[in-house]
Tab-separated table of C-alpha atoms and ligand atoms in Angstrom:
chain	number	residue	atom	x	y	z
A	15	MET	CA	-5.112	32.079	2.774
A	16	ASN	CA	-7.820	30.551	0.625
A	17	LEU	CA	-6.189	27.536	-0.958
A	18	GLU	CA	-7.934	25.107	-3.286
A	19	THR	CA	-6.287	22.265	-5.166
A	20	LEU	CA	-6.616	20.802	-8.641
A	21	ILE	CA	-4.947	17.450	-9.297
A	22	LEU	CA	-4.375	16.280	-12.869
A	23	ALA	CA	-5.013	12.567	-13.217
A	24	ALA	CA	-6.694	12.046	-16.579
A	25	GLY	CA	-3.640	11.012	-18.577
A	26	LYS	CA	-3.320	7.580	-20.094
A	27	GLY	CA	0.048	6.835	-18.560
A	28	THR	CA	1.125	5.333	-21.882
A	29	ARG	CA	4.694	4.803	-20.703
A	30	MET	CA	3.526	2.491	-17.896
A	31	LYS	CA	2.245	0.018	-20.534
A	32	SER	CA	-0.589	-0.970	-18.229
A	33	LYS	CA	-4.298	-1.754	-18.233
A	34	LEU	CA	-4.590	0.082	-14.906
A	35	PRO	CA	-4.778	3.911	-14.910
A	36	LYS	CA	-1.335	5.205	-13.939
A	37	VAL	CA	-2.459	7.100	-10.836
A	38	LEU	CA	-3.939	3.886	-9.369
A	39	HIS	CA	-0.644	2.013	-9.495
A	40	LYS	CA	0.374	1.339	-5.927
A	41	VAL	CA	3.445	2.829	-4.350
A	42	CYS	CA	4.307	1.216	-1.027
A	43	GLY	CA	0.764	-0.127	-0.679
A	44	LYS	CA	-1.289	2.927	-1.668
A	45	PRO	CA	-2.398	4.259	-5.082
A	46	MET	CA	0.024	7.035	-6.053
A	47	LEU	CA	-2.832	9.531	-6.354
A	48	GLN	CA	-3.688	8.965	-2.686
A	49	TYR	CA	-0.324	10.403	-1.589
A	50	VAL	CA	-0.937	13.521	-3.666
A	51	ILE	CA	-4.440	14.004	-2.230
A	52	GLU	CA	-3.176	13.503	1.331
A	53	ALA	CA	-0.314	15.972	0.815
A	54	ALA	CA	-2.789	18.580	-0.476
A	55	LYS	CA	-5.109	18.088	2.501
A	56	ARG	CA	-2.210	18.363	4.969
A	57	THR	CA	-1.105	21.572	3.270
A	58	GLY	CA	-4.385	23.180	4.330
A	59	SER	CA	-6.222	23.016	1.031
A	60	LYS	CA	-9.956	23.624	1.491
A	61	ARG	CA	-11.091	21.610	-1.512
A	62	GLU	CA	-9.519	19.105	-3.898
A	63	VAL	CA	-10.767	18.568	-7.432
A	64	VAL	CA	-9.273	15.691	-9.434
A	65	VAL	CA	-9.358	15.757	-13.245
A	66	ILE	CA	-10.174	12.255	-14.474
A	67	GLY	CA	-10.328	10.810	-17.992
A	68	SER	CA	-8.496	7.588	-18.773
A	69	GLY	CA	-9.971	4.913	-16.520
A	70	ALA	CA	-12.200	7.630	-15.011
A	71	GLU	CA	-14.704	5.194	-13.526
A	72	LEU	CA	-12.108	3.292	-11.557
A	73	VAL	CA	-10.373	6.426	-10.285
A	74	GLU	CA	-13.703	7.949	-9.266
A	75	LYS	CA	-14.721	4.765	-7.473
A	76	THR	CA	-11.420	4.629	-5.569
A	77	PHE	CA	-11.648	8.210	-4.281
A	78	SER	CA	-15.383	8.916	-4.154
A	79	GLY	CA	-16.313	10.908	-1.091
A	80	VAL	CA	-12.695	11.970	-0.619
A	81	VAL	CA	-12.366	14.541	-3.439
A	82	GLU	CA	-14.466	16.185	-6.159
A	83	PHE	CA	-14.070	15.254	-9.814
A	84	ALA	CA	-13.929	17.013	-13.169
A	85	VAL	CA	-13.966	14.965	-16.350
A	86	GLN	CA	-11.590	15.549	-19.257
A	87	GLU	CA	-13.249	13.597	-22.060
A	88	GLU	CA	-10.255	13.642	-24.397
A	89	GLN	CA	-6.692	13.892	-23.143
A	90	LEU	CA	-5.370	16.857	-25.104
A	91	GLY	CA	-2.684	17.930	-22.650
A	92	THR	CA	-2.197	19.315	-19.152
A	93	GLY	CA	-3.476	22.806	-20.082
A	94	HIS	CA	-6.613	21.274	-21.545
A	95	ALA	CA	-6.970	19.140	-18.396
A	96	VAL	CA	-7.028	22.273	-16.218
A	97	LEU	CA	-9.599	23.909	-18.510
A	98	SER	CA	-11.890	20.907	-18.012
A	99	ALA	CA	-12.203	21.976	-14.380
A	100	LYS	CA	-12.990	25.611	-15.164
A	101	LYS	CA	-16.575	25.476	-13.926
A	102	ASN	CA	-15.504	23.838	-10.647
A	103	PHE	CA	-13.672	27.060	-9.799
A	104	ALA	CA	-16.041	29.638	-11.327
A	105	GLU	CA	-16.718	31.178	-7.905
A	106	SER	CA	-13.210	30.750	-6.489
A	107	LYS	CA	-10.851	33.470	-5.383
A	108	GLY	CA	-7.290	33.258	-4.119
A	109	THR	CA	-4.720	30.575	-4.824
A	110	LEU	CA	-5.185	27.426	-6.856
A	111	LEU	CA	-2.542	24.800	-6.168
A	112	ILE	CA	-2.082	22.511	-9.163
A	113	LEU	CA	-0.556	19.077	-8.655
A	114	CYS	CA	-0.069	16.052	-10.867
A	115	GLY	CA	-1.459	12.704	-9.770
A	116	ASP	CA	1.853	11.043	-10.606
A	117	THR	CA	4.112	12.797	-8.057
A	118	PRO	CA	3.572	10.725	-4.893
A	119	LEU	CA	6.691	11.872	-3.060
A	120	LEU	CA	5.530	15.445	-2.548
A	121	THR	CA	5.494	16.347	1.138
A	122	SER	CA	3.140	18.777	2.820
A	123	LYS	CA	6.217	20.512	4.291
A	124	LEU	CA	7.412	21.363	0.780
A	125	LEU	CA	3.909	22.354	-0.369
A	126	LYS	CA	3.403	24.571	2.695
A	127	ASP	CA	6.700	26.382	2.042
A	128	PHE	CA	5.843	26.662	-1.645
A	129	THR	CA	2.306	28.025	-1.220
A	130	ALA	CA	3.453	30.418	1.523
A	131	ALA	CA	6.194	31.798	-0.739
A	132	HIS	CA	3.648	32.270	-3.536
A	133	GLU	CA	1.172	34.083	-1.267
A	134	LYS	CA	3.888	36.459	-0.063
A	135	SER	CA	5.222	37.209	-3.546
A	136	ASN	CA	2.259	38.883	-5.292
A	137	CYS	CA	3.016	36.726	-8.333
A	138	ALA	CA	0.099	35.621	-10.537
A	139	ALA	CA	1.814	32.256	-10.810
A	140	THR	CA	4.679	30.384	-9.167
A	141	VAL	CA	6.161	27.172	-10.500
A	142	LEU	CA	7.866	24.592	-8.313
A	143	THR	CA	11.142	23.474	-9.855
A	144	ALA	CA	13.966	21.145	-8.867
A	145	ASP	CA	17.493	20.358	-9.993
A	146	MET	CA	17.337	16.761	-11.232
A	147	PRO	CA	20.500	14.686	-11.642
A	148	ASP	CA	18.764	13.087	-14.631
A	149	ALA	CA	16.286	15.524	-16.181
A	150	THR	CA	15.229	13.195	-19.004
A	151	GLY	CA	11.506	13.429	-19.746
A	152	TYR	CA	10.870	16.610	-17.754
A	153	GLY	CA	10.106	20.122	-18.973
A	154	ARG	CA	13.218	22.314	-18.593
A	155	VAL	CA	13.067	25.744	-16.932
A	156	LEU	CA	14.410	28.663	-18.958
A	157	HIS	CA	15.360	31.963	-17.307
A	158	GLU	CA	15.778	35.486	-18.676
A	159	ASN	CA	19.251	37.049	-18.562
A	160	ASN	CA	18.236	38.880	-15.395
A	161	GLY	CA	17.439	35.544	-13.742
A	162	THR	CA	13.644	35.841	-13.791
A	163	PHE	CA	11.431	33.087	-15.197
A	164	LYS	CA	11.137	32.903	-18.983
A	165	LYS	CA	9.329	29.699	-19.955
A	166	ILE	CA	9.298	25.932	-19.814
A	167	VAL	CA	10.385	23.777	-22.738
A	168	GLU	CA	9.176	20.188	-22.880
A	169	GLU	CA	11.767	17.478	-23.527
A	170	LYS	CA	10.232	16.707	-26.910
A	171	ASP	CA	10.417	20.366	-27.968
A	172	ALA	CA	13.876	21.082	-26.525
A	173	ASN	CA	17.043	21.598	-28.539
A	174	ASP	CA	20.325	19.954	-27.489
A	175	GLU	CA	21.433	23.005	-25.503
A	176	GLN	CA	18.118	23.142	-23.573
A	177	LYS	CA	18.260	19.409	-22.896
A	178	LYS	CA	21.420	19.996	-20.862
A	179	ILE	CA	19.457	22.087	-18.337
A	180	ARG	CA	19.015	20.258	-15.029
A	181	GLU	CA	16.367	22.530	-13.518
A	182	VAL	CA	12.995	20.945	-14.284
A	183	ASN	CA	9.331	21.774	-13.959
A	184	SER	CA	7.902	19.608	-11.167
A	185	GLY	CA	4.358	19.987	-12.523
A	186	VAL	CA	3.361	21.806	-9.317
A	187	TYR	CA	2.123	25.380	-9.547
A	188	CYS	CA	0.322	28.078	-7.613
A	189	PHE	CA	-1.949	30.371	-9.601
A	190	ASP	CA	-4.234	33.267	-8.977
A	191	VAL	CA	-7.239	31.166	-9.874
A	192	GLN	CA	-9.183	33.671	-11.999
A	193	LYS	CA	-6.107	34.917	-13.880
A	194	LEU	CA	-5.213	31.312	-14.698
A	195	PHE	CA	-8.527	30.416	-16.309
A	196	ALA	CA	-8.631	33.658	-18.296
A	197	ALA	CA	-5.116	33.132	-19.709
A	198	LEU	CA	-5.568	29.397	-20.344
A	199	GLU	CA	-7.969	30.098	-23.219
A	200	LYS	CA	-4.992	31.583	-25.072
A	201	VAL	CA	-2.776	28.496	-24.866
A	202	GLY	CA	-2.295	26.802	-28.240
A	203	ASN	CA	-1.095	23.346	-29.240
A	204	ASN	CA	1.587	24.183	-31.759
A	205	ASN	CA	4.291	21.872	-30.357
A	206	ALA	CA	5.904	18.477	-30.877
A	207	GLN	CA	3.053	16.598	-29.185
A	208	GLY	CA	0.184	18.716	-30.514
A	209	GLU	CA	-0.988	19.139	-26.912
A	210	TYR	CA	-2.231	22.095	-24.877
A	211	TYR	CA	0.595	22.454	-22.359
A	212	LEU	CA	-0.228	23.961	-18.963
A	213	PRO	CA	3.300	25.453	-18.588
A	214	ASP	CA	2.621	27.574	-21.702
A	215	VAL	CA	0.192	29.649	-19.668
A	216	LEU	CA	3.145	31.057	-17.682
A	217	PRO	CA	4.723	33.204	-20.458
A	218	ILE	CA	1.206	34.327	-21.429
A	219	LEU	CA	0.568	35.601	-17.890
A	220	LYS	CA	3.958	37.295	-17.982
A	221	ALA	CA	3.264	38.981	-21.306
A	222	GLU	CA	0.072	40.361	-19.777
A	223	GLY	CA	2.169	42.172	-17.175
A	224	ASN	CA	1.946	39.667	-14.300
A	225	LYS	CA	4.813	38.435	-12.204
A	226	VAL	CA	5.681	34.752	-12.509
A	227	GLY	CA	7.872	33.272	-9.787
A	228	VAL	CA	10.052	30.192	-9.450
A	229	PHE	CA	10.449	28.215	-6.219
A	230	LYS	CA	13.128	25.554	-6.220
A	231	ALA	CA	12.642	22.464	-4.038
A	232	GLU	CA	15.607	21.626	-1.837
A	233	TYR	CA	15.290	17.864	-2.373
A	234	CYS	CA	14.578	16.852	-5.970
A	235	ILE	CA	13.380	13.402	-4.882
A	236	GLU	CA	10.159	14.960	-3.545
A	237	THR	CA	9.157	16.159	-6.983
A	238	ILE	CA	9.842	13.086	-9.093
A	239	GLY	CA	7.063	12.158	-11.501
A	240	ILE	CA	6.233	8.527	-12.210
A	241	ASN	CA	5.970	7.800	-15.926
A	242	THR	CA	7.562	4.345	-16.158
A	243	ARG	CA	7.714	1.131	-14.164
A	244	SER	CA	11.309	1.775	-13.186
A	245	GLN	CA	10.353	5.192	-11.804
A	246	LEU	CA	7.551	3.393	-9.957
A	247	ALA	CA	10.110	1.104	-8.337
A	248	ALA	CA	12.289	4.086	-7.409
A	249	ALA	CA	9.318	5.890	-5.834
A	250	ASP	CA	8.328	2.741	-3.971
A	251	LYS	CA	11.783	2.454	-2.475
A	252	ALA	CA	11.894	6.141	-1.517
A	253	ILE	CA	8.507	6.032	0.248
A	254	ARG	CA	9.403	2.756	1.931
A	255	MET	CA	12.615	4.267	3.301
A	256	ARG	CA	10.631	7.299	4.486
A	257	LYS	CA	8.110	5.023	6.236
A	258	GLU	CA	10.813	2.920	7.883
A	259	GLN	CA	12.633	6.060	9.003
A	260	ALA	CA	9.421	7.307	10.638
A	261	LEU	CA	8.905	3.950	12.373
A	262	MET	CA	12.466	3.911	13.693
A	263	GLU	CA	12.010	7.454	14.983
A	264	ALA	CA	8.876	6.226	16.789
A	265	GLY	CA	10.851	3.520	18.628
A	266	ILE	CA	10.602	0.465	16.395
A	267	THR	CA	13.739	-1.538	15.591
A	268	ILE	CA	14.212	-2.486	11.957
A	269	ILE	CA	17.291	-4.670	11.713
A	270	ASP	CA	17.784	-4.102	7.972
A	271	PRO	CA	15.586	-1.452	6.311
A	272	ASN	CA	16.823	-2.550	2.890
A	273	THR	CA	15.312	-6.013	3.142
A	274	THR	CA	12.177	-5.009	5.028
A	275	PHE	CA	9.020	-4.049	3.135
A	276	ILE	CA	6.504	-2.163	5.251
A	277	GLU	CA	3.632	-0.498	3.441
A	278	ASP	CA	2.655	3.063	4.234
A	279	THR	CA	-0.690	1.893	5.658
A	280	VAL	CA	0.862	-0.223	8.437
A	281	LYS	CA	0.944	0.701	12.158
A	282	ILE	CA	3.526	-0.760	14.564
A	283	GLY	CA	3.906	-0.301	18.330
A	284	GLN	CA	6.956	0.732	20.319
A	285	ASP	CA	9.885	-1.644	20.924
A	286	THR	CA	8.747	-4.122	18.332
A	287	ILE	CA	11.659	-5.628	16.400
A	288	ILE	CA	11.354	-6.303	12.687
A	289	ARG	CA	13.864	-8.788	11.283
A	290	PRO	CA	14.973	-9.018	7.626
A	291	ASN	CA	13.009	-10.369	4.651
A	292	THR	CA	9.741	-9.339	6.189
A	293	TYR	CA	6.714	-7.926	4.347
A	294	ILE	CA	4.068	-6.077	6.356
A	295	GLU	CA	1.181	-5.025	4.183
A	296	GLY	CA	-2.269	-3.498	3.951
A	297	ASN	CA	-4.098	-2.480	7.093
A	298	THR	CA	-1.861	-4.493	9.391
A	299	VAL	CA	-1.607	-3.233	12.959
A	300	ILE	CA	1.090	-4.671	15.243
A	301	GLY	CA	1.343	-4.021	18.971
A	302	GLU	CA	4.332	-3.371	21.226
A	303	ASP	CA	7.291	-5.602	22.099
A	304	CYS	CA	6.749	-8.030	19.234
A	305	GLU	CA	9.441	-9.852	17.266
A	306	ILE	CA	8.449	-10.185	13.639
A	307	GLY	CA	10.648	-12.050	11.162
A	308	PRO	CA	12.867	-13.138	9.676
A	309	ASN	CA	10.946	-14.152	6.536
A	310	VAL	CA	7.431	-13.191	7.541
A	311	ARG	CA	4.590	-11.842	5.424
A	312	LEU	CA	1.684	-10.214	7.284
A	313	THR	CA	-1.212	-8.864	5.211
A	314	ASP	CA	-4.208	-7.106	6.778
A	315	MET	CA	-3.378	-8.607	10.175
A	316	LYS	CA	-4.228	-7.475	13.680
A	317	VAL	CA	-1.375	-8.478	15.986
A	318	GLY	CA	-1.307	-7.866	19.760
A	319	ASN	CA	1.655	-7.246	22.073
A	320	LYS	CA	4.632	-9.550	22.746
A	321	VAL	CA	3.892	-11.715	19.708
A	322	LYS	CA	6.741	-13.652	18.051
A	323	VAL	CA	6.445	-14.728	14.408
A	324	GLN	CA	9.133	-16.203	12.187
A	325	PHE	CA	9.165	-17.778	8.690
A	326	SER	CA	5.394	-17.530	8.258
A	327	TYR	CA	2.540	-16.018	6.226
A	328	CYS	CA	-0.545	-14.645	7.983
A	329	HIS	CA	-3.385	-12.754	6.336
A	330	GLU	CA	-6.766	-11.243	7.300
A	331	ALA	CA	-6.686	-12.696	10.801
A	332	GLU	CA	-6.060	-11.726	14.396
A	333	ILE	CA	-3.310	-12.782	16.768
A	334	LEU	CA	-3.685	-11.872	20.439
A	335	ASP	CA	-0.954	-11.073	22.996
A	336	GLY	CA	1.912	-13.417	23.768
A	337	VAL	CA	1.454	-15.775	20.824
A	338	THR	CA	4.441	-17.632	19.346
A	339	LEU	CA	4.112	-18.533	15.669
A	340	GLY	CA	6.436	-20.386	13.366
A	341	PRO	CA	8.532	-21.488	11.779
A	342	TYR	CA	6.405	-22.322	8.722
A	343	VAL	CA	2.871	-21.410	9.713
A	344	HIS	CA	0.079	-20.258	7.416
A	345	ILE	CA	-2.698	-18.361	9.177
A	346	ARG	CA	-5.594	-17.820	6.785
A	347	PRO	CA	-8.563	-15.414	6.818
A	348	GLY	CA	-11.148	-15.488	9.576
A	349	THR	CA	-8.854	-16.888	12.236
A	350	THR	CA	-8.340	-15.627	15.775
A	351	ILE	CA	-5.366	-16.945	17.717
A	352	GLY	CA	-5.901	-16.497	21.477
A	353	GLN	CA	-3.417	-15.300	24.075
A	354	ASN	CA	-0.196	-17.237	24.644
A	355	VAL	CA	-0.987	-19.859	21.999
A	356	LYS	CA	1.987	-21.717	20.464
A	357	ILE	CA	1.817	-22.744	16.821
A	358	GLY	CA	4.744	-23.944	14.766
A	359	ASN	CA	6.396	-26.262	12.292
A	360	PHE	CA	4.174	-26.678	9.231
A	361	VAL	CA	0.726	-25.763	10.516
A	362	GLU	CA	-2.155	-24.302	8.493
A	363	ILE	CA	-5.141	-22.702	10.224
A	364	LYS	CA	-8.198	-21.355	8.407
A	365	ASN	CA	-11.386	-19.679	9.636
A	366	SER	CA	-10.860	-20.959	13.174
A	367	ASN	CA	-10.624	-19.765	16.760
A	368	ILE	CA	-7.834	-21.046	18.938
A	369	GLY	CA	-8.395	-20.527	22.693
A	370	GLU	CA	-5.922	-19.137	25.200
A	371	GLY	CA	-2.827	-21.197	25.958
A	372	SER	CA	-3.524	-23.965	23.452
A	373	LYS	CA	-0.655	-25.679	21.623
A	374	LEU	CA	-0.556	-26.728	17.965
A	375	PRO	CA	3.106	-27.436	17.649
A	376	HIS	CA	3.597	-29.698	14.621
A	377	LEU	CA	2.065	-30.540	11.225
A	378	GLN	CA	-1.630	-29.697	11.568
A	379	TYR	CA	-4.455	-28.618	9.302
A	380	ILE	CA	-7.156	-26.865	11.318
A	381	GLY	CA	-10.067	-25.491	9.273
A	382	ASP	CA	-13.480	-24.182	10.353
A	383	THR	CA	-12.714	-25.154	13.935
A	384	ASP	CA	-13.261	-23.744	17.406
A	385	VAL	CA	-10.531	-24.878	19.767
A	386	GLY	CA	-10.983	-24.132	23.486
A	387	SER	CA	-8.296	-23.055	25.918
A	388	ASN	CA	-5.301	-25.161	27.023
A	389	VAL	CA	-5.890	-27.765	24.354
A	390	ASN	CA	-2.973	-29.893	23.166
A	391	VAL	CA	-3.343	-30.799	19.519
A	392	GLY	CA	-1.018	-33.668	18.656
A	393	CYS	CA	1.314	-33.830	15.705
A	394	GLY	CA	-0.355	-34.554	12.385
A	395	THR	CA	-3.940	-33.763	13.436
A	396	VAL	CA	-6.260	-32.974	10.544
A	397	THR	CA	-9.745	-31.529	10.659
A	398	CYS	CA	-11.663	-33.074	7.764
A	399	ASN	CA	-13.907	-30.082	7.155
A	400	TYR	CA	-14.976	-30.706	3.564
A	401	ASP	CA	-17.060	-33.540	2.136
A	402	GLY	CA	-16.570	-32.441	-1.452
A	403	LYS	CA	-19.656	-30.209	-1.378
A	404	LYS	CA	-19.929	-28.374	1.932
A	405	LYS	CA	-17.704	-27.231	4.779
A	406	TYR	CA	-18.482	-28.258	8.374
A	407	ARG	CA	-17.202	-27.097	11.752
A	408	THR	CA	-15.233	-28.973	14.356
A	409	THR	CA	-15.413	-28.055	18.037
A	410	ILE	CA	-12.769	-28.978	20.590
A	411	GLY	CA	-13.493	-28.118	24.238
A	412	ASP	CA	-11.186	-26.681	26.914
A	413	ASN	CA	-8.337	-28.859	28.197
A	414	ALA	CA	-8.919	-31.549	25.560
A	415	PHE	CA	-5.990	-33.669	24.410
A	416	ILE	CA	-5.899	-34.703	20.777
A	417	GLY	CA	-3.483	-37.595	20.166
A	418	CYS	CA	-1.075	-37.619	17.256
A	419	ASN	CA	-2.303	-38.353	13.754
A	420	THR	CA	-5.987	-37.839	14.561
A	421	ASN	CA	-8.597	-37.155	11.882
A	422	LEU	CA	-11.593	-35.161	13.109
A	423	VAL	CA	-14.378	-35.687	10.575
A	424	ALA	CA	-16.644	-32.635	10.770
A	425	PRO	CA	-19.222	-31.858	11.895
A	426	VAL	CA	-17.899	-33.246	15.156
A	427	LYS	CA	-17.497	-32.130	18.760
A	428	VAL	CA	-14.840	-33.138	21.271
A	429	GLU	CA	-16.046	-31.941	24.661
A	430	ASP	CA	-14.012	-30.374	27.489
A	431	GLY	CA	-11.295	-32.558	28.944
A	432	ALA	CA	-11.773	-35.384	26.418
A	433	TYR	CA	-8.861	-37.499	25.158
A	434	ILE	CA	-8.405	-38.844	21.676
A	435	ALA	CA	-6.110	-41.831	21.251
A	436	ALA	CA	-3.352	-41.396	18.691
A	437	GLY	CA	-4.219	-42.501	15.187
A	438	SER	CA	-7.988	-42.180	15.664
A	439	THR	CA	-10.465	-41.152	13.012
A	440	ILE	CA	-13.216	-39.439	14.991
A	441	THR	CA	-16.636	-39.373	13.344
A	442	LYS	CA	-18.840	-39.172	16.478
A	443	ASP	CA	-18.939	-36.581	19.252
A	444	VAL	CA	-16.742	-37.373	22.258
A	445	PRO	CA	-18.363	-36.615	25.660
A	446	LYS	CA	-16.680	-34.599	28.391
A	447	ASP	CA	-13.587	-36.243	29.957
A	448	ASN	CA	-14.002	-39.443	27.875
A	449	LEU	CA	-11.217	-41.227	26.043
A	450	ALA	CA	-12.074	-41.984	22.433
A	451	VAL	CA	-10.195	-44.742	20.622
A	452	ALA	CA	-11.187	-45.069	16.989
A	453	ARG	CA	-8.732	-47.418	15.377
A	454	SER	CA	-8.511	-51.175	15.056
A	455	ARG	CA	-6.819	-53.027	17.857
A	456	GLN	CA	-3.244	-54.176	17.245
A	457	VAL	CA	-2.741	-57.886	16.632
A	458	ASN	CA	0.701	-59.419	16.954
A	459	ILE	CA	1.090	-62.651	14.940
A	460	ALA	CA	4.127	-64.604	16.104
A	461	VAL	CA	4.132	-67.238	13.316
A	462	TRP	CA	4.177	-64.702	10.494
A	463	ASP	CA	7.873	-65.038	9.766
A	464	ASP	CA	7.790	-68.908	9.819
A	465	LYS	CA	4.963	-69.044	7.260
A	466	ARG	CA	6.975	-66.990	4.816
A	467	LYS	CA	9.781	-69.436	5.016
B	28	UD1	C1	4.572	17.265	-17.247
B	28	UD1	C2	4.982	18.690	-17.637
B	28	UD1	C3	6.494	18.814	-17.526
B	28	UD1	C4	6.942	18.457	-16.126
B	28	UD1	C5	6.412	17.085	-15.694
B	28	UD1	C6	6.653	16.889	-14.222
B	28	UD1	C7	3.380	19.502	-19.288
B	28	UD1	C8	3.113	19.741	-20.724
B	28	UD1	N1	4.552	18.961	-18.975
B	28	UD1	O1	5.147	16.390	-18.190
B	28	UD1	O2	6.889	20.133	-17.846
B	28	UD1	O3	8.357	18.462	-16.060
B	28	UD1	O4	4.980	16.990	-15.920
B	28	UD1	O5	6.356	15.585	-13.807
B	28	UD1	O6	2.560	19.809	-18.458
B	28	UD1	N2	-2.787	14.761	-17.617
B	28	UD1	C9	-4.138	14.961	-17.745
B	28	UD1	N3	-4.660	15.212	-18.974
B	28	UD1	C10	-3.881	15.260	-20.093
B	28	UD1	C11	-2.493	15.043	-19.960
B	28	UD1	C12	-1.985	14.807	-18.699
B	28	UD1	O7	-4.882	14.933	-16.772
B	28	UD1	O8	-4.437	15.482	-21.173
B	28	UD1	C13	-2.253	14.483	-16.278
B	28	UD1	C14	-1.610	13.130	-16.138
B	28	UD1	O9	-2.536	12.172	-15.692
B	28	UD1	C15	-0.505	13.353	-15.127
B	28	UD1	C16	-0.178	14.825	-15.287
B	28	UD1	O10	-1.241	15.423	-15.988
B	28	UD1	O11	-0.917	13.118	-13.805
B	28	UD1	C17	1.126	15.042	-16.034
B	28	UD1	O12	1.024	14.436	-17.314
B	28	UD1	P1	2.233	13.652	-17.949
B	28	UD1	O13	1.808	13.146	-19.272
B	28	UD1	O14	2.795	12.702	-16.996
B	28	UD1	O15	3.220	14.879	-18.196
B	28	UD1	P2	4.782	14.827	-18.337
B	28	UD1	O16	5.147	14.404	-19.694
B	28	UD1	O17	5.378	14.077	-17.210
B	29	CA	CA1	4.560	12.862	-15.549
């Protein structure tokens, strides 16, 4: 079959009360329009055209190179939106799948069944409907006495009797592309909203002697449209549950899916365990056999295998195999934590490399630093990387031992095997295997107490 797709995404999204175009609001980490585009592509669509209008520039920028665009200068309704893309389909033949940019839960399974049913039916148009427990805000589907499709009545145009109907228009349609554009010219705007409604093209096609079919989705959740922030939250939860279900099916343990927030973009390896109150976001990739959580937030992280993280926040950084992190660690952008490193108990690391097997177990700030392998960084060590104007790097060689409460004033280098005495403020490089003591010598004054008397 020759299937092309048109996605309507020019609307203002007034009910969202937002500065951001509605279709760019994120659902489980991705703009809602992205789900619709991906579902269309997985359905076997050969081409996707997106109608843009409100916030057009931003929508175009987000999806440039992924889809084609048609511009609807003024938002005069869904029928008008489709007409704005007329020239994009001047040469097209076959089926045009129409989707709305605000229905992110659509699955390609449903769309495949729907388009296949349309192709088989010899209908000029088929509308995807669903029985909604709460149909408020949707167009209601009216049938003839013989059960065939009659028309769709928008909520704002419906009488009390029609408002009781639970079968709604999902905003998804298949059309014979050339018949659609011919009939669309005849759609008027004599309705409560003064808009050109796309569903009004259906009775017109019928009156011209075409068959119009109805295909009801089995699960109404897949067709929900997002018009408000509370519907956004509901969609977010539904996609999150879908994602977590897929992860569990792939061999990942999620102790409590209800208190775990994994964005759709995230990848996790087999036999990793995710504990409650954990947020895994953006382009985070986690390996196998890890234990993540409780109370962890990972954003755009690359995490190896057998990594354990608890009560911590890590973003835009990399953690290699066998690392133990937490509790209370903040790993900031530009950091690489080497294999089998241990970091825990109130430690912040920024733009640094920590070599294999090193230990940073208590109360450290490490910024702009290269730490070698098997280094022991004592409790309370601070790299002084900022002089008020510029940032400088600190280098610590392999097998070095940094005593407790050390200040390393950058730029400074502690060479391999060097020792730093506790309480030192290091301002000069320390040669290989040397002991640096940079504090005043202790003086014990025996008469001190007598004098006071
Ligand atoms: C629409 C349908 C309704 C259906 C519901 C399903 C119409 C008239 N109504 O209502 O029957 O039950 O979807 O979710 O079609 N858009 C444009 N240009 C416009 C207006 C809208 O591109 O001028 C886009 C929007 O960005 C949105 C989609 O079309 O992605 C649907 O518009 P929306 O205003 O959300 O329509 P509903 O009131 O939900
Ligand atoms: Ca809508």
